[in-house]
Amino acid sequence: MTVTPFDVPLDRNIEGYEMGSPVSIIREFTTAVGSGPRLHRHPYVETFVIHRGRALFTVGEEKVVGTGGQVLVVPALVVHRFEVLDGGTYEATHIHSSDRFITEWLE
């Protein structure tokens, strides 16, 4: 078996099918307070691995502040969004349980 590393710019989203992976990844890195995606959902689970910073997540009817060192899991088909809060850089890896991004934008 041969494992081949792929060179991918840090600001590029990765769809798993491009590399033979069953997951897709968004690498988020921003200092822009209030930034983040509008309300949406996916037909698969999305996992947020927060490396540093803080963001306010809306998941269904619940609001929760996610901070560096935490992992948040959003179930399939649950509407969600987040916005970066003050307090430094928000850095996270968003793991989509699909080899392609499938997003239904709701606003």
CSV table of C-alpha atoms in Angstrom, one decimal:
chain,number,residue,atom,x,y,z
A,1,MET,CA,0.0,0.0,0.0
A,2,THR,CA,1.2,3.5,-0.9
A,3,VAL,CA,0.0,6.6,1.0
A,4,THR,CA,0.3,9.8,-1.0
A,5,PRO,CA,0.2,13.1,0.8
A,6,PHE,CA,-1.7,15.9,-1.1
A,7,ASP,CA,-0.5,19.5,-1.0
A,8,VAL,CA,-3.5,21.7,-0.4
A,9,PRO,CA,-3.4,25.5,0.3
A,10,LEU,CA,-4.6,26.2,3.9
A,11,ASP,CA,-7.4,28.4,2.6
A,12,ARG,CA,-8.9,25.8,0.3
A,13,ASN,CA,-11.8,23.6,1.2
A,14,ILE,CA,-11.3,19.9,0.5
A,15,GLU,CA,-13.9,17.6,-1.0
A,16,GLY,CA,-13.0,14.0,-0.1
A,17,TYR,CA,-13.8,12.5,-3.6
A,18,GLU,CA,-10.8,14.4,-4.9
A,19,MET,CA,-8.5,12.3,-2.8
A,20,GLY,CA,-10.4,9.1,-2.3
A,21,SER,CA,-11.7,10.1,1.2
A,22,PRO,CA,-15.2,9.6,2.5
A,23,VAL,CA,-15.1,13.0,4.3
A,24,SER,CA,-14.8,16.6,3.2
A,25,ILE,CA,-13.1,19.4,5.2
A,26,ILE,CA,-13.3,23.1,5.7
A,27,ARG,CA,-10.4,24.7,7.5
A,28,GLU,CA,-11.6,27.9,9.1
A,29,PHE,CA,-9.2,30.7,10.2
A,30,THR,CA,-10.5,34.2,10.8
A,31,THR,CA,-10.3,37.2,13.1
A,32,ALA,CA,-13.4,38.8,11.6
A,33,VAL,CA,-16.0,39.1,14.4
A,34,GLY,CA,-19.5,38.2,13.3
A,35,SER,CA,-18.3,36.2,10.3
A,36,GLY,CA,-19.7,32.7,9.6
A,37,PRO,CA,-22.1,31.0,7.3
A,38,ARG,CA,-25.8,31.8,7.2
A,39,LEU,CA,-28.4,29.2,8.3
A,40,HIS,CA,-28.2,25.9,6.5
A,41,ARG,CA,-28.3,22.2,6.8
A,42,HIS,CA,-26.7,19.0,5.4
A,43,PRO,CA,-28.0,15.5,4.8
A,44,TYR,CA,-25.1,14.2,6.9
A,45,VAL,CA,-23.3,14.9,10.2
A,46,GLU,CA,-21.0,17.9,10.5
A,47,THR,CA,-18.3,17.9,13.2
A,48,PHE,CA,-16.6,21.1,14.3
A,49,VAL,CA,-13.2,20.7,15.9
A,50,ILE,CA,-12.4,24.1,17.4
A,51,HIS,CA,-8.7,24.7,17.8
A,52,ARG,CA,-8.8,28.2,19.2
A,53,GLY,CA,-11.1,31.2,19.5
A,54,ARG,CA,-14.9,31.3,20.1
A,55,ALA,CA,-18.0,31.2,18.0
A,56,LEU,CA,-21.7,31.3,18.8
A,57,PHE,CA,-23.4,28.3,17.2
A,58,THR,CA,-27.1,28.0,16.6
A,59,VAL,CA,-28.0,24.3,16.2
A,60,GLY,CA,-31.7,23.8,15.8
A,61,GLU,CA,-33.4,25.9,18.6
A,62,GLU,CA,-30.2,25.8,20.8
A,63,LYS,CA,-27.5,28.4,21.1
A,64,VAL,CA,-24.1,27.4,22.4
A,65,VAL,CA,-20.7,29.1,22.5
A,66,GLY,CA,-18.0,26.8,21.2
A,67,THR,CA,-14.4,27.5,22.3
A,68,GLY,CA,-10.9,26.3,21.5
A,69,GLY,CA,-10.4,22.7,22.6
A,70,GLN,CA,-14.1,21.7,22.1
A,71,VAL,CA,-15.8,19.5,19.5
A,72,LEU,CA,-19.4,20.1,18.4
A,73,VAL,CA,-21.4,17.6,16.4
A,74,VAL,CA,-24.4,18.7,14.4
A,75,PRO,CA,-26.7,15.8,13.4
A,76,ALA,CA,-27.8,15.3,9.8
A,77,LEU,CA,-30.6,17.6,8.6
A,78,VAL,CA,-30.4,19.9,11.7
A,79,VAL,CA,-30.3,23.6,10.8
A,80,HIS,CA,-27.3,25.4,12.0
A,81,ARG,CA,-25.0,28.4,11.7
A,82,PHE,CA,-22.3,30.1,13.6
A,83,GLU,CA,-20.7,33.5,14.1
A,84,VAL,CA,-17.3,34.3,15.3
A,85,LEU,CA,-17.1,36.1,18.6
A,86,ASP,CA,-14.5,38.6,19.8
A,87,GLY,CA,-11.5,37.4,21.7
A,88,GLY,CA,-9.0,36.5,19.0
A,89,THR,CA,-8.6,34.2,16.1
A,90,TYR,CA,-11.2,31.5,15.4
A,91,GLU,CA,-9.5,28.5,14.0
A,92,ALA,CA,-11.3,25.2,13.4
A,93,THR,CA,-11.6,22.2,11.2
A,94,HIS,CA,-15.2,21.4,10.0
A,95,ILE,CA,-15.6,17.8,9.0
A,96,HIS,CA,-18.4,16.9,6.7
A,97,SER,CA,-19.4,13.2,6.7
A,98,SER,CA,-19.6,13.1,2.9
A,99,ASP,CA,-17.1,13.0,0.1
A,100,ARG,CA,-18.8,16.1,-1.4
A,101,PHE,CA,-20.3,19.3,0.2
A,102,ILE,CA,-24.1,19.1,0.1
A,103,THR,CA,-25.7,22.2,1.6
A,104,GLU,CA,-29.2,23.5,1.7
A,105,TRP,CA,-29.1,27.3,2.4
A,106,LEU,CA,-32.1,28.5,4.4
A,107,GLU,CA,-31.4,32.2,4.5
